[in-house]
PDB file of C-alpha atoms in Angstrom:
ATOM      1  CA  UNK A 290     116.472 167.679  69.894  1.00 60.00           C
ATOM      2  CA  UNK A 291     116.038 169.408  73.525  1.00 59.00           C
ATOM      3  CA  UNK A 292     114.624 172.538  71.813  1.00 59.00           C
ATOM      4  CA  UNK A 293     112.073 169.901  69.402  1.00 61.00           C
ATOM      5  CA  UNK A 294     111.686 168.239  73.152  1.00 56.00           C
ATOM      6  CA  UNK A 295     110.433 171.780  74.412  1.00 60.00           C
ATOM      7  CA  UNK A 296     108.391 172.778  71.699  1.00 64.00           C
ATOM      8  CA  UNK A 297     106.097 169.882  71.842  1.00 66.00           C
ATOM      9  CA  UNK A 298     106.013 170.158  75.980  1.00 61.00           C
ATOM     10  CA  UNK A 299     104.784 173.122  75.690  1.00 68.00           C
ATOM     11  CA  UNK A 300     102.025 172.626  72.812  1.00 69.00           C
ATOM     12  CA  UNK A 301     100.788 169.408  75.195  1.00 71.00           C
ATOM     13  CA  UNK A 302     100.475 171.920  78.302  1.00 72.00           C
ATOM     14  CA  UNK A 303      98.788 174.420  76.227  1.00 70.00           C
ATOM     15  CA  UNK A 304      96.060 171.728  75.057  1.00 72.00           C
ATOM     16  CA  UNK A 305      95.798 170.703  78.378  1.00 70.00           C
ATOM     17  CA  UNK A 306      95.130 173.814  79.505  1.00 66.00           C
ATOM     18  CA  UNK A 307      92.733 174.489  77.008  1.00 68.00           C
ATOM     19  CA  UNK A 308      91.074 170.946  77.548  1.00 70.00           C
ATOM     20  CA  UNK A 309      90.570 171.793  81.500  1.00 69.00           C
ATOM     21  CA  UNK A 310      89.719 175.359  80.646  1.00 66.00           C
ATOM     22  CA  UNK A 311      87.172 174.111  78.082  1.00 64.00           C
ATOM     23  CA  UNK A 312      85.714 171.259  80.871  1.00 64.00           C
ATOM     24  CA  UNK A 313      85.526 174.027  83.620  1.00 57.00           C
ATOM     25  CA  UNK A 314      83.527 175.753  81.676  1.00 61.00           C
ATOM     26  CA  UNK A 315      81.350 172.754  81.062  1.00 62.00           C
ATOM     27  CA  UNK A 316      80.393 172.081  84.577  1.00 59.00           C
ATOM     28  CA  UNK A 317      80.038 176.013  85.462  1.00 57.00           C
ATOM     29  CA  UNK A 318      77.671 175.777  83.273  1.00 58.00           C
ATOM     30  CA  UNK A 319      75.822 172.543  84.208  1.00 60.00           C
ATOM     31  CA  UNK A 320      75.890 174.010  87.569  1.00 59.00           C
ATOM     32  CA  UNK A 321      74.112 176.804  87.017  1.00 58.00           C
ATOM     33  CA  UNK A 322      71.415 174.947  84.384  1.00 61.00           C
ATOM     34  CA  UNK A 323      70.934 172.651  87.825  1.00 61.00           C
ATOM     35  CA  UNK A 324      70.714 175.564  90.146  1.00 59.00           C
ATOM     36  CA  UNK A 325      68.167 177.192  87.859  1.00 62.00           C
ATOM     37  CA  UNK A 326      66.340 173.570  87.667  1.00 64.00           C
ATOM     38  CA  UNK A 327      66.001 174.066  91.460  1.00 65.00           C
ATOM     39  CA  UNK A 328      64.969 177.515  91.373  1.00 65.00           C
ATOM     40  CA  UNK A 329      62.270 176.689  88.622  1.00 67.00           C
ATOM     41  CA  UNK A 330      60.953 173.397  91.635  1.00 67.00           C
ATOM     42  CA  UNK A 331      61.147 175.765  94.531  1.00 66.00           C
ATOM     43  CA  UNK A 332      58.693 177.940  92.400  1.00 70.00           C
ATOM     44  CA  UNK A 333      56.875 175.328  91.132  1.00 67.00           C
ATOM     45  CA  UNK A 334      56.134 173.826  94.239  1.00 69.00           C
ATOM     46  CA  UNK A 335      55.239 177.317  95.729  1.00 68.00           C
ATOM     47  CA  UNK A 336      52.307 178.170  93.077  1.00 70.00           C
ATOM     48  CA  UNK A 337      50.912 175.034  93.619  1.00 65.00           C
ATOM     49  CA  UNK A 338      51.047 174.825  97.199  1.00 71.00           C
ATOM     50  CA  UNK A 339      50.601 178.611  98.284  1.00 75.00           C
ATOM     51  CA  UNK A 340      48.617 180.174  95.241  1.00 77.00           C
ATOM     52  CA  UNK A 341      47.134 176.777  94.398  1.00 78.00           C
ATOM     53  CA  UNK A 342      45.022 176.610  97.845  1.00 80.00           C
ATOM     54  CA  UNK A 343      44.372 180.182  97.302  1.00 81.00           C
ATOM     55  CA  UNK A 344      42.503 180.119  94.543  1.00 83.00           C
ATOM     56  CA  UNK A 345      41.049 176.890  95.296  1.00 83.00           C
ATOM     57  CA  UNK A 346      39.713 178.756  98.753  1.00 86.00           C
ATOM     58  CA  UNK A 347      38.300 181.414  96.535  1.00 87.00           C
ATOM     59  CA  UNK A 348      36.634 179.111  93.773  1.00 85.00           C
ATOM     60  CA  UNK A 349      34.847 177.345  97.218  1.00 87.00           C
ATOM     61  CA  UNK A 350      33.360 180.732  98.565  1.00 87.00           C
ATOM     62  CA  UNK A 351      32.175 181.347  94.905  1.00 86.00           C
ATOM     63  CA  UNK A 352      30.290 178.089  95.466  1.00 87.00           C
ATOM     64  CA  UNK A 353      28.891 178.648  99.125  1.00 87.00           C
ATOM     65  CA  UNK A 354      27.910 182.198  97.913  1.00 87.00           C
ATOM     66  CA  UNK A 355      25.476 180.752  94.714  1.00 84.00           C
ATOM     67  CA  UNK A 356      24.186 177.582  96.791  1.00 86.00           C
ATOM     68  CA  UNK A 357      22.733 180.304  99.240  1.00 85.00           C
ATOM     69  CA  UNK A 358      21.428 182.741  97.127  1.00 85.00           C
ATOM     70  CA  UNK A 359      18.510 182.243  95.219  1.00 81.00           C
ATOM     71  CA  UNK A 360      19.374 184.115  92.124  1.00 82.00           C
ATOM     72  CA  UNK A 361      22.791 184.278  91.631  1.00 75.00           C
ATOM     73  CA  UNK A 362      24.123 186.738  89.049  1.00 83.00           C
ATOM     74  CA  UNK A 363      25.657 185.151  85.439  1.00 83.00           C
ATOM     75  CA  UNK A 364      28.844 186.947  86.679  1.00 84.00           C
ATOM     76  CA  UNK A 365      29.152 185.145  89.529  1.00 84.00           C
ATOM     77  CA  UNK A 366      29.664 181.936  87.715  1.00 86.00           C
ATOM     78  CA  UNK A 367      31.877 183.608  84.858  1.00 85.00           C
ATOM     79  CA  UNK A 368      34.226 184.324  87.577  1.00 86.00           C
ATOM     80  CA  UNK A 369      33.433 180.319  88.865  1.00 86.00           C
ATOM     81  CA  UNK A 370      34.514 179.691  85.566  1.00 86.00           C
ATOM     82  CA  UNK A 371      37.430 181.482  85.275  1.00 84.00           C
ATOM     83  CA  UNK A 372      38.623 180.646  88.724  1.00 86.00           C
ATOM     84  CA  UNK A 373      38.401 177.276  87.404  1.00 84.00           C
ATOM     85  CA  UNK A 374      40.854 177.344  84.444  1.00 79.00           C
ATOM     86  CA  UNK A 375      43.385 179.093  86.221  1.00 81.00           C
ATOM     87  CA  UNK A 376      43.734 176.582  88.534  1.00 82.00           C
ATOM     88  CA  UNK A 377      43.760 174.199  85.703  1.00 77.00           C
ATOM     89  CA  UNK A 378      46.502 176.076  84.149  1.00 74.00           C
ATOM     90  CA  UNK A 379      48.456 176.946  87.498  1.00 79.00           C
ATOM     91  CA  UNK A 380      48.629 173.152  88.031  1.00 76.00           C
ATOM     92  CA  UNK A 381      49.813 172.531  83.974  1.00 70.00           C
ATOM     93  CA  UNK A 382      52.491 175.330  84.566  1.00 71.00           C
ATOM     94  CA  UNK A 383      53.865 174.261  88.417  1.00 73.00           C
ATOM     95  CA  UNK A 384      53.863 170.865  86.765  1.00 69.00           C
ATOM     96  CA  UNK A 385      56.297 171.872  83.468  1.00 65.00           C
ATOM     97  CA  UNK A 386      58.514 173.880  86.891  1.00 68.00           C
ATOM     98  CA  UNK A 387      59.577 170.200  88.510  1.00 67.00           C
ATOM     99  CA  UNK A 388      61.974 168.531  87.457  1.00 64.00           C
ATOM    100  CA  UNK A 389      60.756 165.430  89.617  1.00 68.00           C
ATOM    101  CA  UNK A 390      57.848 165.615  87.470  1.00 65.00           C
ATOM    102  CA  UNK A 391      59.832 166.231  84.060  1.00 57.00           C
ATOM    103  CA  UNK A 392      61.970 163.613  84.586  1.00 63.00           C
ATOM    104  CA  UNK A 393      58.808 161.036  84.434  1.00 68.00           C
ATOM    105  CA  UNK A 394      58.133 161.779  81.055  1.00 60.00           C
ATOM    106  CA  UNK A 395      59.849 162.379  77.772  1.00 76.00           C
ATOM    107  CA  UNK A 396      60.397 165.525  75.952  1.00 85.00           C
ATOM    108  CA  UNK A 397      57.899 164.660  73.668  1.00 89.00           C
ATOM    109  CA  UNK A 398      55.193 164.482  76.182  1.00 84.00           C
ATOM    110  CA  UNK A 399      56.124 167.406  77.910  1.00 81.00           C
ATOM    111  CA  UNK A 400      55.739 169.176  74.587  1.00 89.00           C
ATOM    112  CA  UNK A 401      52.398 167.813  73.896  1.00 89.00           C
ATOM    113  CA  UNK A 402      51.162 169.197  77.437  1.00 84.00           C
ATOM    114  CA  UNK A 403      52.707 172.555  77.003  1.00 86.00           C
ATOM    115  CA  UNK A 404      51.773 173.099  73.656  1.00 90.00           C
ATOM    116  CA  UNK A 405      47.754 171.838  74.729  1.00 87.00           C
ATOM    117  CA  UNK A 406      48.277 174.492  77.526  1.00 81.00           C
ATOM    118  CA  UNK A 407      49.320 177.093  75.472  1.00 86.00           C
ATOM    119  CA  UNK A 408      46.435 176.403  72.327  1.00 88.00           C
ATOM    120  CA  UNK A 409      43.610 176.433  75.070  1.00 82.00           C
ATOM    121  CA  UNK A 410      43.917 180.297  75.303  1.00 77.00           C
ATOM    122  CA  UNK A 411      42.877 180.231  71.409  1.00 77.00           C
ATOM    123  CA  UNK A 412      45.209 183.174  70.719  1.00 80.00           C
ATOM    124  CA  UNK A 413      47.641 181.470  68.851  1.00 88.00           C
ATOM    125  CA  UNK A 414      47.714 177.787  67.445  1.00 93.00           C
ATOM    126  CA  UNK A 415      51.034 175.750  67.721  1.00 94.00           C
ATOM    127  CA  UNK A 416      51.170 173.075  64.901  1.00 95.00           C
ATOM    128  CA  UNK A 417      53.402 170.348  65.937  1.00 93.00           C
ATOM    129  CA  UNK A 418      53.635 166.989  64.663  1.00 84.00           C
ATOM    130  CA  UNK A 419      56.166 164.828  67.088  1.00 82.00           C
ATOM    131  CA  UNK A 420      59.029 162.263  66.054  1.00 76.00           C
ATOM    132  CA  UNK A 421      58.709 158.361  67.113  1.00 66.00           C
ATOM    133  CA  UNK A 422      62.105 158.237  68.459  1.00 74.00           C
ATOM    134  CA  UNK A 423      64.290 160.437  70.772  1.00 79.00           C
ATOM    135  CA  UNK A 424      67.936 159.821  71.046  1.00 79.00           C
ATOM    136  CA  UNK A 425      68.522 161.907  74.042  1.00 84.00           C
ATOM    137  CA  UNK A 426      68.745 160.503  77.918  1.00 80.00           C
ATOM    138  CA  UNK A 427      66.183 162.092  80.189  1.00 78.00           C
ATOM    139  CA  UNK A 428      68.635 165.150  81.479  1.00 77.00           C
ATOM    140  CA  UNK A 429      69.159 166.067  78.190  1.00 84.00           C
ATOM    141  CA  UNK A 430      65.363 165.901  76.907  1.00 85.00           C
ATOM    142  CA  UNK A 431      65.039 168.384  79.881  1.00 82.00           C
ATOM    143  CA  UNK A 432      67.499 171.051  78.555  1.00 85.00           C
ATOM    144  CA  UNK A 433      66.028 170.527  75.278  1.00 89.00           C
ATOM    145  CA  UNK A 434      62.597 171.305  76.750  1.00 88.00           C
ATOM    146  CA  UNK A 435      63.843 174.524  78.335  1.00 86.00           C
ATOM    147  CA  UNK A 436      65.002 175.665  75.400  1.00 92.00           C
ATOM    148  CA  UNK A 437      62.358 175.127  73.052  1.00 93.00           C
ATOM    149  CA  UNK A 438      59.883 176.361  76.381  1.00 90.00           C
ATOM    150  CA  UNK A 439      62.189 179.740  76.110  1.00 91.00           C
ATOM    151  CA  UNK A 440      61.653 179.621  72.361  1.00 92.00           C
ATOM    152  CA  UNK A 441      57.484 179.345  72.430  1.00 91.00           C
ATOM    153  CA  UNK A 442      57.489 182.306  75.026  1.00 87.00           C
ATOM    154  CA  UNK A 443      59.356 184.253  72.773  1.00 86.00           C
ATOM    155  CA  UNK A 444      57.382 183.872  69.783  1.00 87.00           C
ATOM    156  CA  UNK A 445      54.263 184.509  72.210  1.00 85.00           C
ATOM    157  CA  UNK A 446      55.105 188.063  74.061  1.00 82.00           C
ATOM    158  CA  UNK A 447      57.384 189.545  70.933  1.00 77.00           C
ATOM    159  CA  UNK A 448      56.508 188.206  67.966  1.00 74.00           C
ATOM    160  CA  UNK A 449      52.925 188.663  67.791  1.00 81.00           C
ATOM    161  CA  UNK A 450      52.609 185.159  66.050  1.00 85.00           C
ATOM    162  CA  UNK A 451      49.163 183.679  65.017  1.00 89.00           C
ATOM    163  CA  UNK A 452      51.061 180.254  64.347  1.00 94.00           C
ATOM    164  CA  UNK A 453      53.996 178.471  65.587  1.00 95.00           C
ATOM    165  CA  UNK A 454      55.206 175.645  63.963  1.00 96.00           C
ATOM    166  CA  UNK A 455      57.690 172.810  65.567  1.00 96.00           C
ATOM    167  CA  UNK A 456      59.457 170.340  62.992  1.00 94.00           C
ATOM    168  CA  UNK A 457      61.886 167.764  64.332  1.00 91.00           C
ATOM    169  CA  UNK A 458      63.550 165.451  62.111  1.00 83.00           C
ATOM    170  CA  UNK A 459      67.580 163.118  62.152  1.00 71.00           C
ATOM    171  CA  UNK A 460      69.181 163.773  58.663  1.00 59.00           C
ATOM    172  CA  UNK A 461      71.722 161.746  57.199  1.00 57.00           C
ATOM    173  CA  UNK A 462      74.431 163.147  59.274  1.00 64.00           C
ATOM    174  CA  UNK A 463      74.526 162.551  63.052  1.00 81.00           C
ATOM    175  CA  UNK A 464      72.328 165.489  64.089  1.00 84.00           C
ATOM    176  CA  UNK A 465      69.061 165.907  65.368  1.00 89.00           C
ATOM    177  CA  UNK A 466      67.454 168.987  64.208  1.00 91.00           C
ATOM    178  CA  UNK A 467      64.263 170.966  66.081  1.00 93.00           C
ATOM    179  CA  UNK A 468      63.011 173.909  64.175  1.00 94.00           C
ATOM    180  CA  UNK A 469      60.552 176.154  65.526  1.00 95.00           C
ATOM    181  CA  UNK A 470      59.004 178.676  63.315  1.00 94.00           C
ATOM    182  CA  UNK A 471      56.403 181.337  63.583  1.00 93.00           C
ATOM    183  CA  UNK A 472      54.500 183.813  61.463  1.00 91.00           C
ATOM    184  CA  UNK A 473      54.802 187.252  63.621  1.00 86.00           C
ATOM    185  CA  UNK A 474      56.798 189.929  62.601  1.00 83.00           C
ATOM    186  CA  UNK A 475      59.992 189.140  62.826  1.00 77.00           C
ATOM    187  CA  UNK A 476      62.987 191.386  63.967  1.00 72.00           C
ATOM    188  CA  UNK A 477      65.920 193.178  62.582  1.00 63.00           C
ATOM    189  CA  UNK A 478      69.429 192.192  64.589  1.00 58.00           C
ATOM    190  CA  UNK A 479      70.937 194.929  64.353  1.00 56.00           C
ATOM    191  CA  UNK A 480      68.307 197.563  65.878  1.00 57.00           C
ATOM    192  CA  UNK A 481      67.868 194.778  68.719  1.00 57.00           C
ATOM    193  CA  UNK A 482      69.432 195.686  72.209  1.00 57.00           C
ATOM    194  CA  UNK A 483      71.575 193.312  74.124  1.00 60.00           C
ATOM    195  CA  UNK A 484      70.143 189.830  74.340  1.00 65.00           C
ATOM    196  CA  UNK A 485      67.931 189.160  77.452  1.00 72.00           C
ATOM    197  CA  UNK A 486      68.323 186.439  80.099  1.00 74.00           C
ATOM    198  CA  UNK A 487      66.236 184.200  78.174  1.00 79.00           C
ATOM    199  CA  UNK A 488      68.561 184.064  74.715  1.00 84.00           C
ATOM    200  CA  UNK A 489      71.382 184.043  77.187  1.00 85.00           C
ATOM    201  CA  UNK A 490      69.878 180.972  79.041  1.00 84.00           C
ATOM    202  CA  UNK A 491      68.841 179.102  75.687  1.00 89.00           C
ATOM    203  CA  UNK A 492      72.759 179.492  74.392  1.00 89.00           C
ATOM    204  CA  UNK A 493      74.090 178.142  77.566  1.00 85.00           C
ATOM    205  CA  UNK A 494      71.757 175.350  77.700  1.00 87.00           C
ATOM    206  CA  UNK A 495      72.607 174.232  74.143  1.00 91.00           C
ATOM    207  CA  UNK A 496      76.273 174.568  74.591  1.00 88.00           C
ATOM    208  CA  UNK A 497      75.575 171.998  77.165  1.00 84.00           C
ATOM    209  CA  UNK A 498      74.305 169.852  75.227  1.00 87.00           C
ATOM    210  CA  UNK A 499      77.470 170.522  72.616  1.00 87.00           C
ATOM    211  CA  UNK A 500      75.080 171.774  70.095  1.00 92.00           C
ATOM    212  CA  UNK A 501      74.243 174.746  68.046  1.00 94.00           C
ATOM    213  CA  UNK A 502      71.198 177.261  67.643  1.00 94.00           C
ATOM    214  CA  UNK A 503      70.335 180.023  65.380  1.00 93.00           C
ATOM    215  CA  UNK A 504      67.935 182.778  64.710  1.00 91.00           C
ATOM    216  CA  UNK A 505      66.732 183.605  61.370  1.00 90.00           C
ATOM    217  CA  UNK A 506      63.604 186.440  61.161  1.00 85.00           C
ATOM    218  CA  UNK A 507      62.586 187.890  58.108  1.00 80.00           C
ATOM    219  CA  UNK A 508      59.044 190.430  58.588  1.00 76.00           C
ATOM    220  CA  UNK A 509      56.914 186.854  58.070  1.00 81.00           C
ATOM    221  CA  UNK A 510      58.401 185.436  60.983  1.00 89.00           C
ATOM    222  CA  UNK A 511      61.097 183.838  63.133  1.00 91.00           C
ATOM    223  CA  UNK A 512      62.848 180.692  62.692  1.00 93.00           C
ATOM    224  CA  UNK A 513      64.942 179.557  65.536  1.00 94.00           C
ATOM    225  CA  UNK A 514      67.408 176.008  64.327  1.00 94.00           C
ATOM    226  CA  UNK A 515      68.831 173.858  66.577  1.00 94.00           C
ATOM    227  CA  UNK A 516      71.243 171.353  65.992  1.00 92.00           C
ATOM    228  CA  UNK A 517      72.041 168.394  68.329  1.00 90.00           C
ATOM    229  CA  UNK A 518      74.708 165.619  68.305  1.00 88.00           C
ATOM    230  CA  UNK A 519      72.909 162.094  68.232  1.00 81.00           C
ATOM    231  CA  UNK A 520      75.456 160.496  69.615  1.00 66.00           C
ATOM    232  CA  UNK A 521      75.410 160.330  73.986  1.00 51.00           C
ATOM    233  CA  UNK A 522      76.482 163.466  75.653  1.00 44.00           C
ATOM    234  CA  UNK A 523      76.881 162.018  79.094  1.00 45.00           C
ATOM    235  CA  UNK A 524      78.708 158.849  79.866  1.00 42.00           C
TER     236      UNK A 524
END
């Protein structure tokens, strides 16, 4: 009986200690998703407040300079032009940096805006058609951003993709699925070096959420799954 008595002792400390191990790990890594969150607000609030008024200073001389010539040069307004869309698109991309700002909205939302930022360059055209209903809380629809945000950027620098397509759908079983697929040219795993920061990043953001992601890429394209628990994460 004592050594029965023992036994079981010490299979209950060693699930304890794999319980606290396991929740240790949990809020490391919620600490440094958060720490990164502030990181990406700092930034944010620096373009828009430093490079912001820079540019907007420069798109003002532009205007001074053609009001007091009397011919001004076709060039000079391309570069009015231009001047003018990347403040447009500095304020879209310091805006998708706060979390403040993030937290106002829902994932879906967020999506549509980054997606509409993305499609005005007309380089690539991301087809995305989004779900009525999301079952996540607000901290959670940001991770899920993030992740999919890491996932578009890939497709964009390495993939050479014309298309991206994002597909959400709730199956029968309690998971929420987001797959993002795109028509570049794909990538063989084993000739790729280690991952970067930004596969890292996406894996520890989804183990946060308690859910799983995978790559598949075949030379049509990429497909990048991820799987989410319906039910609440956070209590």
């Amino acid at each position: 009986m004592m050594l029965l008595y023992y036994r079981n002792k010490r299979q209950q400390t060693a699930k304890e200690k794999e319980m606290m191990e396991q929740a240790f790990n949990e809020l490391l890594l919620q600490s440094q998703i958060e720490t990164q969150e502030e990181t990406f607000s700092a930034l944010g609030k620096e373009l828009h407040d430093n490079i912001g008024q820079l540019l907007n200073s420069t798109k003002l001389l532009i205007g001074i300079t053609q009001r007091k010539l009397d011919y001004a040069p076709d060039t000079l307004a391309v570069a009015d032009e231009t001047l003018g869309t990347a403040i447009h698109e500095l304020r879209s991309l310091s805006k998708s940096l706060n979390k403040e700002w993030l937290q106002q909205f829902n994932l879906i939302e967020n999506l549509q805006t980054e997606i509409k930022r993305i499609n005005a360059s007309d380089d690539l055209k991301i087809h995305f058609v989004p779900t009525l209903n999301l079952p996540f809380k607000s901290d959670e629809q940001i991770i899920l951003f993030r992740i999919v945000q890491e996932s578009l950027q890939n497709a964009i620098k390495h993939a050479k993709a014309k298309n991206i397509y994002i597909k959400m759908s709730e199956g029968s079983s309690p998971l929420f699925t987001i797959n993002i697929s795109d028509d570049g040219c794909g990538f063989i795993a084993s000739q790729l070096p280690m991952p970067g920061v930004g596969i890292i990043n996406m894996k520890h953001r989804i183990n946060l959420l308690k859910g799983n992601i995978q790559w598949q890429s075949f030379s049509t394209g990429t497909t990048v799954s991820i799987q989410l628990p319906v039910q609440p994460i956070y209590e």
